[in-house]
Structures are given as C-alpha cells and as structure tokens.
PDB file of C-alpha atoms in Angstrom:
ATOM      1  CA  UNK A  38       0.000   0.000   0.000  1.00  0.00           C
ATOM      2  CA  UNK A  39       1.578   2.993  -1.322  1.00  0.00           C
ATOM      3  CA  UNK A  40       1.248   6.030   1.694  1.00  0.00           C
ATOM      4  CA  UNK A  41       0.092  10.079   1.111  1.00  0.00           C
ATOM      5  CA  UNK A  42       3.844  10.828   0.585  1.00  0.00           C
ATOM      6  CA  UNK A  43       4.516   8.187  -1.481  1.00  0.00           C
ATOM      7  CA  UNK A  44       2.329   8.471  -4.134  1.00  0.00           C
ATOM      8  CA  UNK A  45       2.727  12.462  -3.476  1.00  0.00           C
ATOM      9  CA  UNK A  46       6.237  11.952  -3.962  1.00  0.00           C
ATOM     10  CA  UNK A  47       5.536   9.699  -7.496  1.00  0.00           C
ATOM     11  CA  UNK A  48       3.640  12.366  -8.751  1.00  0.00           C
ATOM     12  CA  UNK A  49       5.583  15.291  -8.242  1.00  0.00           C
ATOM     13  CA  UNK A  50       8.279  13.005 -10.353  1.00  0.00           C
ATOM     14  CA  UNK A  51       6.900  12.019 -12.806  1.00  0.00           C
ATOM     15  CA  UNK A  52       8.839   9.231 -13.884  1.00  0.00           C
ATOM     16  CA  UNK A  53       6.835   6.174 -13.026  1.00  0.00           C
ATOM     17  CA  UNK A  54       3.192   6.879 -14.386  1.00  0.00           C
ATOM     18  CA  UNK A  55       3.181   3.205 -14.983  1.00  0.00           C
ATOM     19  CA  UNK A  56       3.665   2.468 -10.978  1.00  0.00           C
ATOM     20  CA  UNK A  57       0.375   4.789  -9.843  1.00  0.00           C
ATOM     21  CA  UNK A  58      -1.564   3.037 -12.378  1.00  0.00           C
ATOM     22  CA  UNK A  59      -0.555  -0.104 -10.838  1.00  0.00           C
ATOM     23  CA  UNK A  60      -1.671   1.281  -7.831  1.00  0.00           C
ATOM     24  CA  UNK A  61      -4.511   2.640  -8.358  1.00  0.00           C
ATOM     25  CA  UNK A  62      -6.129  -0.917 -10.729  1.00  0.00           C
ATOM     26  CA  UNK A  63      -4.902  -2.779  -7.420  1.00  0.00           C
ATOM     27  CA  UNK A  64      -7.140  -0.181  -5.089  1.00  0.00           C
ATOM     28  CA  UNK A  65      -9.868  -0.625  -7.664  1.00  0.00           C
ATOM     29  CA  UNK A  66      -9.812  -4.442  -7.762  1.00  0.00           C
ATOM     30  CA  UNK A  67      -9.491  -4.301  -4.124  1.00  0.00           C
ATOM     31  CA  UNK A  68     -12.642  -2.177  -4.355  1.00  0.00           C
ATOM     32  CA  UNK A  69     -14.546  -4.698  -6.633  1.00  0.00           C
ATOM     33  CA  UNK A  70     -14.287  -7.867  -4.662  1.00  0.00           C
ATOM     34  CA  UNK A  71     -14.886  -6.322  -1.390  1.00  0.00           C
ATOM     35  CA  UNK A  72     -11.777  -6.204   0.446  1.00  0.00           C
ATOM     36  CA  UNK A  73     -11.601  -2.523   0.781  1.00  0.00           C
ATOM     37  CA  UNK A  74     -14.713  -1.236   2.475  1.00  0.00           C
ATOM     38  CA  UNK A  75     -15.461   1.787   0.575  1.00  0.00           C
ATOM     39  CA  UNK A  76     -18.473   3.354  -0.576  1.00  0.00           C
ATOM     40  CA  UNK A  77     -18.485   5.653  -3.911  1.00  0.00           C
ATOM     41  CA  UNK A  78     -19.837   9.131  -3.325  1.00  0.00           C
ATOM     42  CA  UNK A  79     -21.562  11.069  -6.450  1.00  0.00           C
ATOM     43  CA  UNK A  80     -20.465  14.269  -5.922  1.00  0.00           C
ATOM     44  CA  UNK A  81     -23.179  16.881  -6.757  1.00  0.00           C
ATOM     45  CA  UNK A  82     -20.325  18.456  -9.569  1.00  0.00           C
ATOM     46  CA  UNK A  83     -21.088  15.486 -11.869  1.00  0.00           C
ATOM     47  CA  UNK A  84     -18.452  13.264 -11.071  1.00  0.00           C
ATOM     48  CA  UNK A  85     -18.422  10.101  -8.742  1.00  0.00           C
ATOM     49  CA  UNK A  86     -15.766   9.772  -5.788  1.00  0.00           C
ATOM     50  CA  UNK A  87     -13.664   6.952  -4.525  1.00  0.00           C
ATOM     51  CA  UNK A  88     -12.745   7.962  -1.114  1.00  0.00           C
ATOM     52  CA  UNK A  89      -9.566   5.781  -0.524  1.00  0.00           C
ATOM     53  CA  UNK A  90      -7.686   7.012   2.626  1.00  0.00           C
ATOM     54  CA  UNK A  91      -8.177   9.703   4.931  1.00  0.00           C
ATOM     55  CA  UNK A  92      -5.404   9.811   7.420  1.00  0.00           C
ATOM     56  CA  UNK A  93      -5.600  13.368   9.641  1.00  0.00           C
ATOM     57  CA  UNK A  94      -5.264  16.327   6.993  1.00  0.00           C
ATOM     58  CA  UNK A  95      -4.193  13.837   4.270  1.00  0.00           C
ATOM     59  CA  UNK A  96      -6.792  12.433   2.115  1.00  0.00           C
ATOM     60  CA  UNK A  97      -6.745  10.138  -1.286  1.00  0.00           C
ATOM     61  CA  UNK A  98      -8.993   9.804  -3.370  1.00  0.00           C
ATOM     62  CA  UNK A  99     -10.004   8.176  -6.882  1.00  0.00           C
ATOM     63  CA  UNK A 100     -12.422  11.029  -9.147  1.00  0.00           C
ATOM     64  CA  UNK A 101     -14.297   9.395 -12.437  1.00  0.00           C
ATOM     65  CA  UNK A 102     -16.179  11.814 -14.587  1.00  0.00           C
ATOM     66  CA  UNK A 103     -18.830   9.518 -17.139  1.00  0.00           C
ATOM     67  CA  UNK A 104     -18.745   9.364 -20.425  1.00  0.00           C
ATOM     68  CA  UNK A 105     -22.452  10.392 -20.343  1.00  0.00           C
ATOM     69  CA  UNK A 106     -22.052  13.167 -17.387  1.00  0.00           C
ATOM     70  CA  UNK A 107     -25.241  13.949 -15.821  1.00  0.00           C
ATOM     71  CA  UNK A 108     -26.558  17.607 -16.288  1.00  0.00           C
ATOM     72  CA  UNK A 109     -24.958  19.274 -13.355  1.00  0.00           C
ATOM     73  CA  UNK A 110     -27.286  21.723 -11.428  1.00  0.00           C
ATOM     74  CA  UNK A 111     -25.428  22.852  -8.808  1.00  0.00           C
ATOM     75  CA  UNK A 112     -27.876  25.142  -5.941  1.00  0.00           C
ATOM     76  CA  UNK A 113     -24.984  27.545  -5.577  1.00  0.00           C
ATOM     77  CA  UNK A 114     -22.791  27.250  -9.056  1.00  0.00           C
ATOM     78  CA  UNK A 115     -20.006  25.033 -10.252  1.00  0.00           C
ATOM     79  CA  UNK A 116     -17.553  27.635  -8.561  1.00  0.00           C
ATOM     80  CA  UNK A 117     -15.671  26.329  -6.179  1.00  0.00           C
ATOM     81  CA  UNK A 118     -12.635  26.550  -4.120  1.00  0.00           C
ATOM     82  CA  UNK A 119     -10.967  23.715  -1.462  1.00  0.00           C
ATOM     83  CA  UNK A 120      -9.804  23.997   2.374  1.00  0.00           C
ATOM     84  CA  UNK A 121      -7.003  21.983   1.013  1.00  0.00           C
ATOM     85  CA  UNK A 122      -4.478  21.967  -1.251  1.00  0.00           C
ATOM     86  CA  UNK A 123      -5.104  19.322  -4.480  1.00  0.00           C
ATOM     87  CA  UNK A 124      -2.643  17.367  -6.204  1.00  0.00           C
ATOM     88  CA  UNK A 125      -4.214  15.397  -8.682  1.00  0.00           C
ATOM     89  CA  UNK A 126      -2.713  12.983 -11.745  1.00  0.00           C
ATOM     90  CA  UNK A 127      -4.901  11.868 -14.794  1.00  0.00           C
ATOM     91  CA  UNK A 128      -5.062   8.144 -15.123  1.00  0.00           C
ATOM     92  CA  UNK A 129      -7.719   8.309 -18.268  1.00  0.00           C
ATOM     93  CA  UNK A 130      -9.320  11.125 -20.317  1.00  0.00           C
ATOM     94  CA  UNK A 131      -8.886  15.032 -20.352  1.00  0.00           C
ATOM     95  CA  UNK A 132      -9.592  16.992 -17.248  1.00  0.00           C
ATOM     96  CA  UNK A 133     -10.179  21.088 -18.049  1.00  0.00           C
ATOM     97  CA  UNK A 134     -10.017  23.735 -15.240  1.00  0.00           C
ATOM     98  CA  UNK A 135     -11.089  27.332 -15.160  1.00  0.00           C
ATOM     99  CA  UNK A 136      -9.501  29.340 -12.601  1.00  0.00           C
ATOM    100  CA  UNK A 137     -11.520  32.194 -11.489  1.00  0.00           C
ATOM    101  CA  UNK A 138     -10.433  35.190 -10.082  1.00  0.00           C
ATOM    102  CA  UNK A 139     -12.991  36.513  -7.336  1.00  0.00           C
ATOM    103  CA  UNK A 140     -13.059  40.561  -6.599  1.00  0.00           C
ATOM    104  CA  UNK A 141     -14.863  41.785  -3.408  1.00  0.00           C
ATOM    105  CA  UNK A 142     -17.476  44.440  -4.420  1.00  0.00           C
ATOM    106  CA  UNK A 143     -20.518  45.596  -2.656  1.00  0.00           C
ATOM    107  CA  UNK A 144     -21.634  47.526  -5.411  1.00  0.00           C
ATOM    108  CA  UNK A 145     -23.527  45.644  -8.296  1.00  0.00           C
ATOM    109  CA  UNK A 146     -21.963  42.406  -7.178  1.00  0.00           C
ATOM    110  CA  UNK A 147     -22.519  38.666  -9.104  1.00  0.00           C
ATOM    111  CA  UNK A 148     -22.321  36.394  -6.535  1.00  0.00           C
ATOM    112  CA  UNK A 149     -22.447  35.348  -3.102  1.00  0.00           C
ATOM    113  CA  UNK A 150     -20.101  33.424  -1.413  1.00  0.00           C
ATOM    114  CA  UNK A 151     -21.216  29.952   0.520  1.00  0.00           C
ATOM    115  CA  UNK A 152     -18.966  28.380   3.093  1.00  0.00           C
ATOM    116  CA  UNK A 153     -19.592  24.824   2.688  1.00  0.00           C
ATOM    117  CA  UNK A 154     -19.821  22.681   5.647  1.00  0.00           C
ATOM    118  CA  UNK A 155     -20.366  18.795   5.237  1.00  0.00           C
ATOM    119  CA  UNK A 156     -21.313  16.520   7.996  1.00  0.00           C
ATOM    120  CA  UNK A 157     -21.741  12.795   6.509  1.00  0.00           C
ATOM    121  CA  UNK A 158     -23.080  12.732   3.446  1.00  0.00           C
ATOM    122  CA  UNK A 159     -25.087  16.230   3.862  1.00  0.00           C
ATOM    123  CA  UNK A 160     -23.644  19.669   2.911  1.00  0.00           C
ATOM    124  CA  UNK A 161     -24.476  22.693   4.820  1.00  0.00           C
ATOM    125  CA  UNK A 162     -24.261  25.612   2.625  1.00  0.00           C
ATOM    126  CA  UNK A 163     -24.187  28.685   4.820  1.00  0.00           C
ATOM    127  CA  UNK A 164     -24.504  32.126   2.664  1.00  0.00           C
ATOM    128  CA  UNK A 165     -21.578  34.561   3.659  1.00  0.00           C
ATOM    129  CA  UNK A 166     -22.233  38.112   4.187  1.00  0.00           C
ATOM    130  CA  UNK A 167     -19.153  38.267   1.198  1.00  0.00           C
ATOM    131  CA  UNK A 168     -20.572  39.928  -2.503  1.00  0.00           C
ATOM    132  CA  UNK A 169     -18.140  38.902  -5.044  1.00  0.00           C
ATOM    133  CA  UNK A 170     -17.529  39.500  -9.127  1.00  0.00           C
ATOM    134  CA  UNK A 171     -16.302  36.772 -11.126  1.00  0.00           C
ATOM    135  CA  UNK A 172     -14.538  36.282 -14.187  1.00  0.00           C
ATOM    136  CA  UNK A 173     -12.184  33.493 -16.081  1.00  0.00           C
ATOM    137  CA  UNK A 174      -8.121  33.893 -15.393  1.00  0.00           C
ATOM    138  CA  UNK A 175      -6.956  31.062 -16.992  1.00  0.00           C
ATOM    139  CA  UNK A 176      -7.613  27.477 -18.425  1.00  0.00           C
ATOM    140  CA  UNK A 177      -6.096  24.153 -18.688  1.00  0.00           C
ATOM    141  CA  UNK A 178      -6.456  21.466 -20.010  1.00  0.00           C
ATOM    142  CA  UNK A 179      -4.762  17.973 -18.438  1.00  0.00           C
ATOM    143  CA  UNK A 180      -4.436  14.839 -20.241  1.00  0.00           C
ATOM    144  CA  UNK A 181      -3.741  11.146 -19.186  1.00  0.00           C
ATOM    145  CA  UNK A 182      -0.294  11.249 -17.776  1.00  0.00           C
ATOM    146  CA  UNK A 183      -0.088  15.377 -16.731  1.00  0.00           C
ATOM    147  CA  UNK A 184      -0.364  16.450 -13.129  1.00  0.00           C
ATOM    148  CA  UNK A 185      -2.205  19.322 -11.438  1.00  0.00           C
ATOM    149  CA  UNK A 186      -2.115  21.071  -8.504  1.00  0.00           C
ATOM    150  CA  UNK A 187      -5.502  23.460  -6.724  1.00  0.00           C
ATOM    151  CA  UNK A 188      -4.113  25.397  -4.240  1.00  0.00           C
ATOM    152  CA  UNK A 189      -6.290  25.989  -1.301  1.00  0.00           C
ATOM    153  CA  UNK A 190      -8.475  28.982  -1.409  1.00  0.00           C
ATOM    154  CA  UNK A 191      -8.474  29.069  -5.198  1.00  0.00           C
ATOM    155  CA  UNK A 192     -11.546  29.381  -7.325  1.00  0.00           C
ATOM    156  CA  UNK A 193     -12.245  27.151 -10.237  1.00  0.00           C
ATOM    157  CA  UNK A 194     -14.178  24.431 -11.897  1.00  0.00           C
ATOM    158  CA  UNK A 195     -13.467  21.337 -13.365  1.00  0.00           C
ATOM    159  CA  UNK A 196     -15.341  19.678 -16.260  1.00  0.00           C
ATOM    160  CA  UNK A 197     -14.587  16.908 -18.923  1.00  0.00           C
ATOM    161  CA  UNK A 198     -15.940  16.814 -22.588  1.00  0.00           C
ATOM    162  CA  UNK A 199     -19.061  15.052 -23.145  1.00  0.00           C
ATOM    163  CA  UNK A 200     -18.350  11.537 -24.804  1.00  0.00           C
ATOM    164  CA  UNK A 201     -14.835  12.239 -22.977  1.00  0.00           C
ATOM    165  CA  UNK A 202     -14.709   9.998 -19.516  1.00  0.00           C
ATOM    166  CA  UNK A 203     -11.744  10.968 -17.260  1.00  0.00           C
ATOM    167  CA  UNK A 204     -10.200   9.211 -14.313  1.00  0.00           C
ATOM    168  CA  UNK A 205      -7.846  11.239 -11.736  1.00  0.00           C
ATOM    169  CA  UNK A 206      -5.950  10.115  -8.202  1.00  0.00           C
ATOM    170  CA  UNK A 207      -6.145  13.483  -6.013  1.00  0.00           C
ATOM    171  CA  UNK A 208      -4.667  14.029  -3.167  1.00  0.00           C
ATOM    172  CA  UNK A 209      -5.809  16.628  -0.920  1.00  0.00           C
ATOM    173  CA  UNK A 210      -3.728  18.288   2.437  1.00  0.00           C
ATOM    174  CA  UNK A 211      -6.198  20.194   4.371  1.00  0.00           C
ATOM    175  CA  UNK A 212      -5.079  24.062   4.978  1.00  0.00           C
ATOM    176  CA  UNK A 213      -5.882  25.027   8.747  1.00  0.00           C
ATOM    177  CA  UNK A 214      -8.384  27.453   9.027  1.00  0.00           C
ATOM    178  CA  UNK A 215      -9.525  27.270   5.178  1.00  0.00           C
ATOM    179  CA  UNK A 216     -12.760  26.765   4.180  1.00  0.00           C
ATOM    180  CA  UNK A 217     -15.013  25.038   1.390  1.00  0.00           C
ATOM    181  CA  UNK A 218     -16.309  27.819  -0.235  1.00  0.00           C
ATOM    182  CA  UNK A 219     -18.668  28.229  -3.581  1.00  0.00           C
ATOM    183  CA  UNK A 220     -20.394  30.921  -5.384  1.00  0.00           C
ATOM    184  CA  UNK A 221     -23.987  31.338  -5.548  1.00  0.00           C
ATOM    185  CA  UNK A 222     -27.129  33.467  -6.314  1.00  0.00           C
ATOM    186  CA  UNK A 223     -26.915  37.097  -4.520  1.00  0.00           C
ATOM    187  CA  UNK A 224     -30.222  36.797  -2.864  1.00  0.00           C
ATOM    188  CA  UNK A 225     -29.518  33.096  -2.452  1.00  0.00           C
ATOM    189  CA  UNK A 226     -30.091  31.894   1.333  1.00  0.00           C
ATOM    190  CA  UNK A 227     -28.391  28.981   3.347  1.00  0.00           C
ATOM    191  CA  UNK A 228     -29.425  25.180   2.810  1.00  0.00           C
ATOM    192  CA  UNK A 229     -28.584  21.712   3.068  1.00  0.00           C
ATOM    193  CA  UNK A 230     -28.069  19.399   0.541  1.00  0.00           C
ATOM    194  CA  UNK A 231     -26.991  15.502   0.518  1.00  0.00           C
ATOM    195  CA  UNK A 232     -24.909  13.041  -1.226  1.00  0.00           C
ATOM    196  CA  UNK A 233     -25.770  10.158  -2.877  1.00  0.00           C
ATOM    197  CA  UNK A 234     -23.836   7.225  -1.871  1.00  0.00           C
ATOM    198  CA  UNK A 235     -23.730   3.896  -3.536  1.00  0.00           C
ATOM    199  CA  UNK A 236     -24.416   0.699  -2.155  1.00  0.00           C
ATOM    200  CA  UNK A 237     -21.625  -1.685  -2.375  1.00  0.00           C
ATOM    201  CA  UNK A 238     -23.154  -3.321  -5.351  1.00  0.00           C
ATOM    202  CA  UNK A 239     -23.040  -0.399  -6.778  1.00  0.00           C
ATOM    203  CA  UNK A 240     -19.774   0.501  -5.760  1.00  0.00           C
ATOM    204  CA  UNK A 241     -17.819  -2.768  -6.754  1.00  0.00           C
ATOM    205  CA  UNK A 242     -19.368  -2.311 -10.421  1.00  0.00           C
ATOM    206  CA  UNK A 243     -18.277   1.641 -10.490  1.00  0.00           C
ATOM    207  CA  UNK A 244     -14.953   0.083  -9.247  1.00  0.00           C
ATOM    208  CA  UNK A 245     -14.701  -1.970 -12.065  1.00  0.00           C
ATOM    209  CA  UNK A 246     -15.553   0.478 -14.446  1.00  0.00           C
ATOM    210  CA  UNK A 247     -13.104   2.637 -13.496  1.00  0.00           C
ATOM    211  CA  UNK A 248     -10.765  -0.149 -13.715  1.00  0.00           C
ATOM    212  CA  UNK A 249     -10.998  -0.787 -17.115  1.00  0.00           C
ATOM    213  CA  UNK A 250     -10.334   2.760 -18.368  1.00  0.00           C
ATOM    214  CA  UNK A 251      -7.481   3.169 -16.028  1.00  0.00           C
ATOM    215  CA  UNK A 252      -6.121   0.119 -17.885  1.00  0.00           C
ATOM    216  CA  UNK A 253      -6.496   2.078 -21.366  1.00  0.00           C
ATOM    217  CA  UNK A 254      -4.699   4.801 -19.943  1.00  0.00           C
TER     218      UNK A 254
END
C-alpha cells in the first residue's frame, strides 16, 4: 500500500506513471471484490468519488467523470474553491479547469459566497455576508499522464468533454483554518443538501468500471 507521501512523492516526479496506475487498478480491484470497504460518493459536480484514505489532513482519493455526465445543477454554481491543497494525476481522459479570479465588491456584485460545511453525506451551505464579481483567469487542459495542482483557497471548476470519460488520483492536504467555499445566487439563502452514496453493489461495479479505463490509460 503505497502512503500520502509516497504516491505524493511519485507524482511530483513524474517518472513512473506506470507504478500509480498499478496502484490505483490494485485499489480498484481491491474495491470490486470487497476487500476494501469503501463506498463511492456522487459528488453533486457530476463526477463520482472513490474515497480511498483519509489519514488526519491527508486524504486520497479516486475522481471518475462519465462518459455520459449527468446535467450538473449545482444550488450555488459550479464555482468552487478547497480547504485543502489538491494534487491530482490523470489516469484516463482530459480533465479542463477554469480558474476564477474573485473581486470583493458591494456595489452591483454577481455572486455570493457559501462556506460549505459537510457533515456525513449532507452539505451545509451557509450564505456569507461576502458579494463577489467573477470572471475566467486562466484554463487548462490535463491529459492522461499530466499532473495538477488546486491550491487551497483558489476558485475554479473542473469539467470533462461530453463523450470524454476521465479518471484522476487526487490528493488533498487540508489548509488550517480554510474553508469550502462556492459561489452562488446574490439573494440566495443557506441550505442543506446531501450526497448520494452507492451501495456496495453499486460501488464494486463503479470500481470496475473505473478499472478498465485506467487500464487504457
């Protein structure tokens, strides 16, 4: 079982792609037959989560975006940023991400910020006094072997092509005192919203799926 620093370590190389793949189709079969008691998460941003290893700040996880990705109607917006920093290697597909840059304005602002706070499977989000602009800095686009790093506190969203499945390993160090945060309506208020978790059934066949474009690379 490769650790947090190990496969952090791997990545930030980049000279053994072929040994995270390894890795990650042994997590994955693990996954499948039932020997690693996981459940996958489908995250309400239209991709489903493999939630491998959460040890303290450190967490791993395995992200699959469909082929067919479901419409994604987000009740804030797809504009997001993490409490931790993300380092994240594509094992399949094309990942694109729009960074945002957010101004502060309380005159004829665009958005409201939302500090997310999840408990279990249910996400608090908690309107913010903060009245924001928005507007694209950058883009990039990540294929099957690149790397990425989020850094904490950074807005953006991430999205695949349609027809275009992708498969990532991210690993995310939680900042101390940083929040989840997204952006949502102006006159928006706070509201809960849940998860949907699979069943194991459901989970070893997403497993396996996953496992068989990881092997196309």
């Amino acid at each position: 079982m490769m650790s947090y620093a190990d496969l952090e370590r791997e990545i930030d190389r980049g000279t053994r792609p072929e040994l995270l793949r390894g890795w990650v189709l042994n997590v994955l079969d693990d996954v499948a037959e039932g020997r690693r008691p996981l459940l996958a998460v489908r995250h309400p941003l239209g991709f489903t989560c493999l939630p491998v290893e959460r040890t303290g700040p450190d967490g791993i996880c395995v992200h699959a975006w469909p082929a067919d990705p479901p419409t994604v109607r987000p009740t804030t917006s797809a504009m997001h940023s993490h409490s931790w920093d993300l380092l994240s290697h594509v094992l399949h597909g094309q990942v694109r991400n729009e960074l945002i840059e957010v101004t502060d304005t309380p005159v004829d602002p665009a958005w409201r910020v939302y500090e997310v706070h999840s408990r279990g499977d249910v996400d608090e989000m908690a309107a913010t006094d903060r009245l924001v602009t928005a507007a694209t800095a950058t883009v990039e686009s990540h294929s099957a072997g690149a790397s990425y790093a989020l850094r904490a506190g950074g807005f953006h969203t991430s999205e695949v092509g349609r027809g275009q499945p992708a498969v990532t390993v991210a690993l995310g160090r939680t900042t101390p005192g940083a929040s989840d945060l997204s952006l949502g309506a102006v006159n928006g208020r706070s509201h809960r919203i849940r998860r949907n978790r699979c069943d194991p059934a459901e989970t070893a066949r997403v497993a396996r799926e996953i496992a068989q474009l990881v092997a196309r690379g």
